[in-house]
Tab-separated table of C-alpha atoms in Angstrom:
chain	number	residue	atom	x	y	z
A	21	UNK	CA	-36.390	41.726	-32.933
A	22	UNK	CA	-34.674	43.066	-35.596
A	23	UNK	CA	-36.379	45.792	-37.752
A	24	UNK	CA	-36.383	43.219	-41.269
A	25	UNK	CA	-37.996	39.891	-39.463
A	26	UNK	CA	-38.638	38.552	-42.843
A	27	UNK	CA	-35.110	39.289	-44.284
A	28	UNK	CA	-33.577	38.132	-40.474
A	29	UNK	CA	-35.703	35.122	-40.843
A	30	UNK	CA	-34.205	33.695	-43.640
A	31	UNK	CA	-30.918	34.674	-42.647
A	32	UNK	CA	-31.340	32.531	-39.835
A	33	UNK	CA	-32.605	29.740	-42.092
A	34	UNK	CA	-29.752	30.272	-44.441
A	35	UNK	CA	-27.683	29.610	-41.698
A	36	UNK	CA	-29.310	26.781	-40.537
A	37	UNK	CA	-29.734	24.845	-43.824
A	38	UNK	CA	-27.064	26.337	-46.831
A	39	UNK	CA	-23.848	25.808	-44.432
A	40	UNK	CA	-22.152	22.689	-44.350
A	41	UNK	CA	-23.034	20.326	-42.576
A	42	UNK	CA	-26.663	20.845	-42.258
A	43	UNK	CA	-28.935	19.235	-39.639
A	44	UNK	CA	-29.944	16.554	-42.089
A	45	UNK	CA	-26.549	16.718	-44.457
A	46	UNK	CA	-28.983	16.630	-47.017
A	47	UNK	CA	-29.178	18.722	-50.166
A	48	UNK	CA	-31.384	22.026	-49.135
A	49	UNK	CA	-33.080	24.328	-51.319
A	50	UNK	CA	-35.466	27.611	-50.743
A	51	UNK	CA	-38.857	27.524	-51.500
A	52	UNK	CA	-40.433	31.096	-52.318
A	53	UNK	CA	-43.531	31.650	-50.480
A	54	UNK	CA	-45.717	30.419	-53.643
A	55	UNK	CA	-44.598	27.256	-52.890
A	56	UNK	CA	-44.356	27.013	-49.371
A	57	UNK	CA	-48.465	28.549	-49.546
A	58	UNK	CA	-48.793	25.603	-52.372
A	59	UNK	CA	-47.659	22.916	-50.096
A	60	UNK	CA	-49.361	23.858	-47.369
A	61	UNK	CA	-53.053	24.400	-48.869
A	62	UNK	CA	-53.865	20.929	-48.297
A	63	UNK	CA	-54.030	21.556	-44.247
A	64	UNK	CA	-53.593	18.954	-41.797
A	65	UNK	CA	-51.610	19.063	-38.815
A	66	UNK	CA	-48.811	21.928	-37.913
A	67	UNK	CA	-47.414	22.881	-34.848
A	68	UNK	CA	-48.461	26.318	-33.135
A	69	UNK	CA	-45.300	27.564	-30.563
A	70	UNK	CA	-45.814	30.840	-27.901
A	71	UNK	CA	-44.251	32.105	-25.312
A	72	UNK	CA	-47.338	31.714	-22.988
A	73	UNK	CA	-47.756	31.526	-19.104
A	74	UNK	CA	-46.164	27.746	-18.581
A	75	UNK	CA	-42.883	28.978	-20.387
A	76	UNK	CA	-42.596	27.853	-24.302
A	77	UNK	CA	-45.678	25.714	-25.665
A	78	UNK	CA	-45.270	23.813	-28.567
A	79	UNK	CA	-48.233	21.779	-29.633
A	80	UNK	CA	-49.779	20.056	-32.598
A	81	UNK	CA	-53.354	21.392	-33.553
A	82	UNK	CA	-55.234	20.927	-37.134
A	83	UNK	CA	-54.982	23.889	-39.672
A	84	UNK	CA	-56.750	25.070	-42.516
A	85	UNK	CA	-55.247	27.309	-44.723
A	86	UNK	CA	-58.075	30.199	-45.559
A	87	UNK	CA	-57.442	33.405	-47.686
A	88	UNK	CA	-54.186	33.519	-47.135
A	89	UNK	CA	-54.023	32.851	-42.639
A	90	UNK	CA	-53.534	30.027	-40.935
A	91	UNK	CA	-56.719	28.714	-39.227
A	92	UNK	CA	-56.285	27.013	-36.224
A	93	UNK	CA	-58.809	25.440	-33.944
A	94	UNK	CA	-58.485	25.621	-29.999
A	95	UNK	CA	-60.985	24.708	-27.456
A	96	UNK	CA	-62.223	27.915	-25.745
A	97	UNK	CA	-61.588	28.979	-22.689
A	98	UNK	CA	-58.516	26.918	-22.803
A	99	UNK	CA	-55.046	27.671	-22.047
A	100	UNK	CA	-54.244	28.503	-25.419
A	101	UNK	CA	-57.015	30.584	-25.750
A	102	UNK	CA	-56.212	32.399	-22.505
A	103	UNK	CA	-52.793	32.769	-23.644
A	104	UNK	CA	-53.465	34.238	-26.807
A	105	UNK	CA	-55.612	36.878	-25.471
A	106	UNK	CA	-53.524	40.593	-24.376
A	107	UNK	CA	-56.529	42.229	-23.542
A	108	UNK	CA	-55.947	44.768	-25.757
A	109	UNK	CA	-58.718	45.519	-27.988
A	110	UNK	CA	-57.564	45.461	-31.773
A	111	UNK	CA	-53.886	44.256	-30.541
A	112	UNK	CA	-52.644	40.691	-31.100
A	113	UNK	CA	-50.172	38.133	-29.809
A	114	UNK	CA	-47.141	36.876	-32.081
A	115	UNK	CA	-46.702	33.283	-32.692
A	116	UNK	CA	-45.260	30.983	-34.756
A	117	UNK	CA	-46.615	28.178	-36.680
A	118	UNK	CA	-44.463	25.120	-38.117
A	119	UNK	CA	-45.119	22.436	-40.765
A	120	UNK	CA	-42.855	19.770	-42.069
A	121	UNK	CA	-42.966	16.445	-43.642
A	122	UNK	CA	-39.654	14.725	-43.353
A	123	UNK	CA	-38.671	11.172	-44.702
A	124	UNK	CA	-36.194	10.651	-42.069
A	125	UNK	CA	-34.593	7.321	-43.486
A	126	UNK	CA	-34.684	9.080	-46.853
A	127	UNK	CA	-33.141	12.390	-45.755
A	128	UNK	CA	-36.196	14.200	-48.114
A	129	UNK	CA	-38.980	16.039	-47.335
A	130	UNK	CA	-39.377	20.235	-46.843
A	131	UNK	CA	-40.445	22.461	-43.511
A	132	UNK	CA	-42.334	25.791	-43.388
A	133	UNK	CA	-42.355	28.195	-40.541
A	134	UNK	CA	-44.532	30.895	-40.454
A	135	UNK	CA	-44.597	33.639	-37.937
A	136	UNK	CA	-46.858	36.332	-37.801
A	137	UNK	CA	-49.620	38.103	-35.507
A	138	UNK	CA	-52.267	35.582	-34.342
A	139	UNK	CA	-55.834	36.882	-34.356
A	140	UNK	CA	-59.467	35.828	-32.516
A	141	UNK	CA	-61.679	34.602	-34.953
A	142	UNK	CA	-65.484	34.524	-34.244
A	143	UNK	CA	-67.291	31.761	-35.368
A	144	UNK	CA	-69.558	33.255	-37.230
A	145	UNK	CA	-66.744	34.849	-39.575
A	146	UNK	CA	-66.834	33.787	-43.334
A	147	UNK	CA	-63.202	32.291	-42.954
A	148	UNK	CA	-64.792	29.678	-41.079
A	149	UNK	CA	-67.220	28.595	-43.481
A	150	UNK	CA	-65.576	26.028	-45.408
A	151	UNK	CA	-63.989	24.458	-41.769
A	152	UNK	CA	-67.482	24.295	-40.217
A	153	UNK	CA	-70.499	24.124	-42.217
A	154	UNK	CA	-73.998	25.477	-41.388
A	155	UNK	CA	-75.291	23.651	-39.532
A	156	UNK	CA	-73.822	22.285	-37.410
A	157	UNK	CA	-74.618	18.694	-36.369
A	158	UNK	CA	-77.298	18.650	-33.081
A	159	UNK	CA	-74.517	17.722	-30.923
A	160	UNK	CA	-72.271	20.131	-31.451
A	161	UNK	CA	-73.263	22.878	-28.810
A	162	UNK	CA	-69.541	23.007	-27.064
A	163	UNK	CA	-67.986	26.305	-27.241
A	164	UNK	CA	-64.899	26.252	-29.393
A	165	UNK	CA	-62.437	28.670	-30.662
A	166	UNK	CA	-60.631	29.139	-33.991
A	167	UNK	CA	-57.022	31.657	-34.409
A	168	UNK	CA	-56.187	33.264	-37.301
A	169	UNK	CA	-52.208	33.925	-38.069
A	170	UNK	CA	-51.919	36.356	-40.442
A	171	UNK	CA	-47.999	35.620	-42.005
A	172	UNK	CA	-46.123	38.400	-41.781
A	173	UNK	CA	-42.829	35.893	-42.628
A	174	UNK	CA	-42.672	32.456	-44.395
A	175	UNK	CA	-39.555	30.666	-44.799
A	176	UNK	CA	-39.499	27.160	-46.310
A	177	UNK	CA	-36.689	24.877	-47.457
A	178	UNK	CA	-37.196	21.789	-49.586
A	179	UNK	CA	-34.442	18.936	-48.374
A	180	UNK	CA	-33.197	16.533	-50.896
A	181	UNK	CA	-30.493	13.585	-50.469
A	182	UNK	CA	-26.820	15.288	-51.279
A	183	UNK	CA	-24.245	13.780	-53.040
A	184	UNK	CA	-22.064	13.700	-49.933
A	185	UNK	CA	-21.834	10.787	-48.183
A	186	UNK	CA	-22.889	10.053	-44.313
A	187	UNK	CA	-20.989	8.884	-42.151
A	188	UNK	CA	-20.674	5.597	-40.876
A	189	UNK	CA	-23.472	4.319	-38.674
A	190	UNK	CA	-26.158	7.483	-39.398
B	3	UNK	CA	-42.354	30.254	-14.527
B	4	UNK	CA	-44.727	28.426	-12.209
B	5	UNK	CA	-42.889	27.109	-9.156
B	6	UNK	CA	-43.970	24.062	-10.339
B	7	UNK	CA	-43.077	23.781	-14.109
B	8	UNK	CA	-44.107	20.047	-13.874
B	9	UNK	CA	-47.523	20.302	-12.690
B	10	UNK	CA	-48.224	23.415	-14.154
B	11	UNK	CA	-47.129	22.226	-18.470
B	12	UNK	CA	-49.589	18.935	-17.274
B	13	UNK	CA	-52.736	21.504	-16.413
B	14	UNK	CA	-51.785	23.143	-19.755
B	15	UNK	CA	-51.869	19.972	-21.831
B	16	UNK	CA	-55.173	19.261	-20.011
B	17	UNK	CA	-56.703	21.784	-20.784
B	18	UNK	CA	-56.068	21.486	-23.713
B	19	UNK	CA	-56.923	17.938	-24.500
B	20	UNK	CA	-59.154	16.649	-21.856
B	21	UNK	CA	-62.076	18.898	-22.366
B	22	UNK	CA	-64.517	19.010	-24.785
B	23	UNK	CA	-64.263	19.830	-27.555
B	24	UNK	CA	-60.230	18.754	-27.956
B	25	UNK	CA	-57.973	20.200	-31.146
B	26	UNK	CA	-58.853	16.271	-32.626
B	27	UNK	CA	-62.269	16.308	-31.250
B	28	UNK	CA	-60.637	12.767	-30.302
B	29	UNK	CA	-60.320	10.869	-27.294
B	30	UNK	CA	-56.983	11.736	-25.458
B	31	UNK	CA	-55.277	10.247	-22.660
B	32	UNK	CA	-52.307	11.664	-20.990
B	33	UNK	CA	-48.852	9.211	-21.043
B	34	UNK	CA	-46.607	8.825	-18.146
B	35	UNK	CA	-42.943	9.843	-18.524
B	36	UNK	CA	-42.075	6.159	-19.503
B	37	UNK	CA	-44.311	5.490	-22.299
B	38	UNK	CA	-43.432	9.086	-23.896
B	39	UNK	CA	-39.500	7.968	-23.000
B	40	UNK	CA	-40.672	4.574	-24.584
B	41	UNK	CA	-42.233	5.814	-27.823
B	42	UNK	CA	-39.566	8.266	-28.594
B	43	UNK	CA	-36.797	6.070	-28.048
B	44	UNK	CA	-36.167	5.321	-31.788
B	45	UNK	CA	-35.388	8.771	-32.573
B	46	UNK	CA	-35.921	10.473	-35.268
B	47	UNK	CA	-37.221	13.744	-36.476
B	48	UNK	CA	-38.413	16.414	-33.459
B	49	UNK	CA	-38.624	20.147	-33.639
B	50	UNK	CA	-36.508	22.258	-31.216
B	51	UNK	CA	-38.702	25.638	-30.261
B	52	UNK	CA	-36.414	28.340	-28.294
B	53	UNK	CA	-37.064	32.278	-28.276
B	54	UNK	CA	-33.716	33.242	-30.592
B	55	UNK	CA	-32.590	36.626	-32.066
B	56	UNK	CA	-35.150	36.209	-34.401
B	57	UNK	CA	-37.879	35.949	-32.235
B	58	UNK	CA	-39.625	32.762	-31.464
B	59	UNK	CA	-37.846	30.049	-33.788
B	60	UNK	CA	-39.426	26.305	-34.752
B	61	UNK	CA	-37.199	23.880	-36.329
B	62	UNK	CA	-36.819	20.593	-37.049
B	63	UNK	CA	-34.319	18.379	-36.066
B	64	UNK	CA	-32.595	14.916	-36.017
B	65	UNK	CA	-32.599	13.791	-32.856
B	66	UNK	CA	-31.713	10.682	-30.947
B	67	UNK	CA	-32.162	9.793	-27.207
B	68	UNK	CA	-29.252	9.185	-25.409
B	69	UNK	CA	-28.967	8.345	-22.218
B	70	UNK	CA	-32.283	9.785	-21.111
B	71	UNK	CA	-31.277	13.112	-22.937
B	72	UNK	CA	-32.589	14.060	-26.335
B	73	UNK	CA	-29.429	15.098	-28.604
B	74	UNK	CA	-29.669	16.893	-31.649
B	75	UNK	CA	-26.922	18.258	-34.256
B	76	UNK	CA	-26.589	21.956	-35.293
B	77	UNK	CA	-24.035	23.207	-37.568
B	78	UNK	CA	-21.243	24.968	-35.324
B	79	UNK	CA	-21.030	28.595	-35.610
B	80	UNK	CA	-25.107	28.576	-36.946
B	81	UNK	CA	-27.245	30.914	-35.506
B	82	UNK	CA	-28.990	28.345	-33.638
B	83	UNK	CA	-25.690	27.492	-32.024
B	84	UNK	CA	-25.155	31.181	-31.047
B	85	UNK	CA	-28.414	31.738	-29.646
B	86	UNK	CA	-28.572	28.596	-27.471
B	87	UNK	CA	-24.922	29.975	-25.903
B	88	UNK	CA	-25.598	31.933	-22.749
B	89	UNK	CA	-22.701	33.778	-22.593
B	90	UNK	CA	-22.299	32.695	-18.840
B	91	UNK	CA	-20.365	29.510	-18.612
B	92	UNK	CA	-21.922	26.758	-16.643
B	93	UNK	CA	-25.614	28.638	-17.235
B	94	UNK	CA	-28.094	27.039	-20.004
B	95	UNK	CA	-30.225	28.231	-22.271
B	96	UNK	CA	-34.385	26.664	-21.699
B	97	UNK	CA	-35.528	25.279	-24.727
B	98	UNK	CA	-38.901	23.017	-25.860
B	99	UNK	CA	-38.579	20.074	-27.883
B	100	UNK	CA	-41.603	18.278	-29.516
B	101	UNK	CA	-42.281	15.092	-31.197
B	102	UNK	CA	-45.318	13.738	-32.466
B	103	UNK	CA	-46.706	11.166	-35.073
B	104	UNK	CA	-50.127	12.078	-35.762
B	105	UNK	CA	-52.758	10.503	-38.286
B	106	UNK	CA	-54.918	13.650	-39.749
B	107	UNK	CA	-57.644	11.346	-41.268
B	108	UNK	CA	-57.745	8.153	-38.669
B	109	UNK	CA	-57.364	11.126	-36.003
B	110	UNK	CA	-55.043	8.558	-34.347
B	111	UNK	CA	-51.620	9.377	-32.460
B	112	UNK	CA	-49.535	10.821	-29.536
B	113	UNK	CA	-47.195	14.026	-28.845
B	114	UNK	CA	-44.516	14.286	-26.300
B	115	UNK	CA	-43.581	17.846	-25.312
B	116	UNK	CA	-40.420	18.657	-23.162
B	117	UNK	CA	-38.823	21.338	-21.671
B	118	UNK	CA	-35.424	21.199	-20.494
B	119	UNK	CA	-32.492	23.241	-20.542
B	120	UNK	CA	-30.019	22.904	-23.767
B	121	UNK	CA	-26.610	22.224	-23.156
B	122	UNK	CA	-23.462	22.333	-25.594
B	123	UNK	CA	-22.141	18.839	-25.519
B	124	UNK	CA	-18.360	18.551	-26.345
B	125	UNK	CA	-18.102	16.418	-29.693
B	126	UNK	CA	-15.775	13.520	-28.038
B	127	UNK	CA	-17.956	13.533	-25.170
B	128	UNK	CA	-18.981	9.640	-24.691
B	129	UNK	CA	-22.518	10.553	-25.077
B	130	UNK	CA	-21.896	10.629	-28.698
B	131	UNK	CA	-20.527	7.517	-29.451
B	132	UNK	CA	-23.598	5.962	-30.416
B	133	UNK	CA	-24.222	8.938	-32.422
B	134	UNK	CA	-21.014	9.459	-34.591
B	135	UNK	CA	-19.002	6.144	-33.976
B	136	UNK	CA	-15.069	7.251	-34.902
B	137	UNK	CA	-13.375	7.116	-36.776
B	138	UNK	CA	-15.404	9.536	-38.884
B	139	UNK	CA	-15.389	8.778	-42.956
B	140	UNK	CA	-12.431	10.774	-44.279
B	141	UNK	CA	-14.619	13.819	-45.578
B	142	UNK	CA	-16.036	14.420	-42.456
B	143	UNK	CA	-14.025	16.935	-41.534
B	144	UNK	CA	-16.637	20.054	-40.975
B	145	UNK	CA	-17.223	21.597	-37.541
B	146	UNK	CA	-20.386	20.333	-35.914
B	147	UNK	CA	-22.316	20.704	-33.133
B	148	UNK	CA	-24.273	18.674	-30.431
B	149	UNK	CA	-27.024	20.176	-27.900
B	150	UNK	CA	-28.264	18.123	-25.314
B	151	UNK	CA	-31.743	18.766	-23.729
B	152	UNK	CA	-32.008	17.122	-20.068
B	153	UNK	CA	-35.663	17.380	-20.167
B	154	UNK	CA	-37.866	18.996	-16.857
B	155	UNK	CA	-40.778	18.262	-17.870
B	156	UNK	CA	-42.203	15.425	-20.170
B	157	UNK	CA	-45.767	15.880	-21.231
B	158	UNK	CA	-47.163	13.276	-23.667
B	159	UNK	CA	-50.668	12.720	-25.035
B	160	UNK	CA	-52.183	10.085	-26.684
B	161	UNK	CA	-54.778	10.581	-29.066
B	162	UNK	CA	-57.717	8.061	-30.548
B	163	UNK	CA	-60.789	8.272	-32.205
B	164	UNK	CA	-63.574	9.303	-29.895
B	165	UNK	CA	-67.301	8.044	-30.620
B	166	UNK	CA	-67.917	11.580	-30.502
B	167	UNK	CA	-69.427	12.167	-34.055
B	168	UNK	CA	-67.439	14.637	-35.755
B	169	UNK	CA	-69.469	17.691	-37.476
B	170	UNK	CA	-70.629	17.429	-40.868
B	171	UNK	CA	-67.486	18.163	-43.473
B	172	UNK	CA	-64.778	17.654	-40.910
């Protein structure tokens, strides 16, 4: 890890995305992380990724964006949840958390990635108020499990259709 | 690594999905390797997950699948194309790849997960013909890059809308 993540994350993405050609040979532009937090408010669905016990998970779970963290939902006593646990009181497990909506056909859309400590969040915490209101409906008695990831480094890019043309057949 | 990468990234995603409550609180059935194969066929956009010099990066991708390999462009020389280089020729770098299409509000959809190892595909390899079909447009004259990800394991879930009521709010 290097000691500037945030600064070596958007290297990276600067690599990625400002050098020609890019992935999508589409126009790309930074979004400060105003923006990225704008377009992202709405929740929905992201991706979580880990390094966890089955090698590199990447999977698609609902998100609510609360004070500032990423709120994500996970069945407890699941994988995830066992995965995300160190047993270390007080210490935490690093993840990182993707969004994107890309028009594929129309080379336009914008991607966030957000990495940052992920947190155990009891149910009973304020965040979770406006996710799961009191109370609760008289069937819903199954344990569950919410994460918090606190971003310690945003990086979004906004993608636009360039002036350059495509080649033949893409 | 389990000794059985296969079996054990299936337990994971069942874990995950087949008990109650799920991420979607929605009915999920697991996919066999040809209906994933099947539904990702048209290509598209996919995000590549692989633990880089940045830590653990998330980014989408165009991808097509050719020849029972996903393929996706990365600028030569980019950081991604460094850190998916081994070093050791003839060794590969393990990477996850993940495509989904999921409906937030129906609660509707499916996710295909793979892990493979990534390998650096020569850009007049035959593989790419269906890709870039020469001769290239006269301004496409910029270094690129091809990975190819000969996918392990293919997880895929389908998701639907469970009878399950869903709590108040949700």
């Amino acid at each position: 890890m290097s000691d500037d993540p945030a600064g070596a994350t958007r290297r990276l993405a600067d690599s990625q995305y400002l050098g020609p050609p890019t992935i999508w040979d589409a126009e790309v532009e930074q979004m400060d992380e105003a923006e990225c937090l704008r377009l992202i408010s709405e929740g929905g669905v992201g991706r979580i990724a880990y390094s966890g016990q089955f090698g590199l998970a990447v999977l698609p779970v609902c998100y609510k964006l609360l004070e500032g963290s990423i709120v994500v939902r996970t069945p407890l006593g699941s994988t995830t949840d066992e995965d995300l646990r160190t047993g270390i009181r007080g210490a935490d497990y690093r993840i990182t958390f993707e969004i994107d909506k890309v028009d594929h056909d129309a080379q336009e859309g914008w991607f966030v990635v957000i990495q940052g400590p992920a947190h155990h969040v009891d149910a009973h915490d304020d965040l979770l108020s406006a996710w799961v209101p009191a109370p609760r409906s008289s069937d819903w008695h199954t344990p569950e499990h919410f994460v918090r990831i606190t971003p310690a480094v945003i990086v979004g890019r906004r993608l636009r259709q360039g002036g350059r043309p495509l080649p033949a057949g893409e």
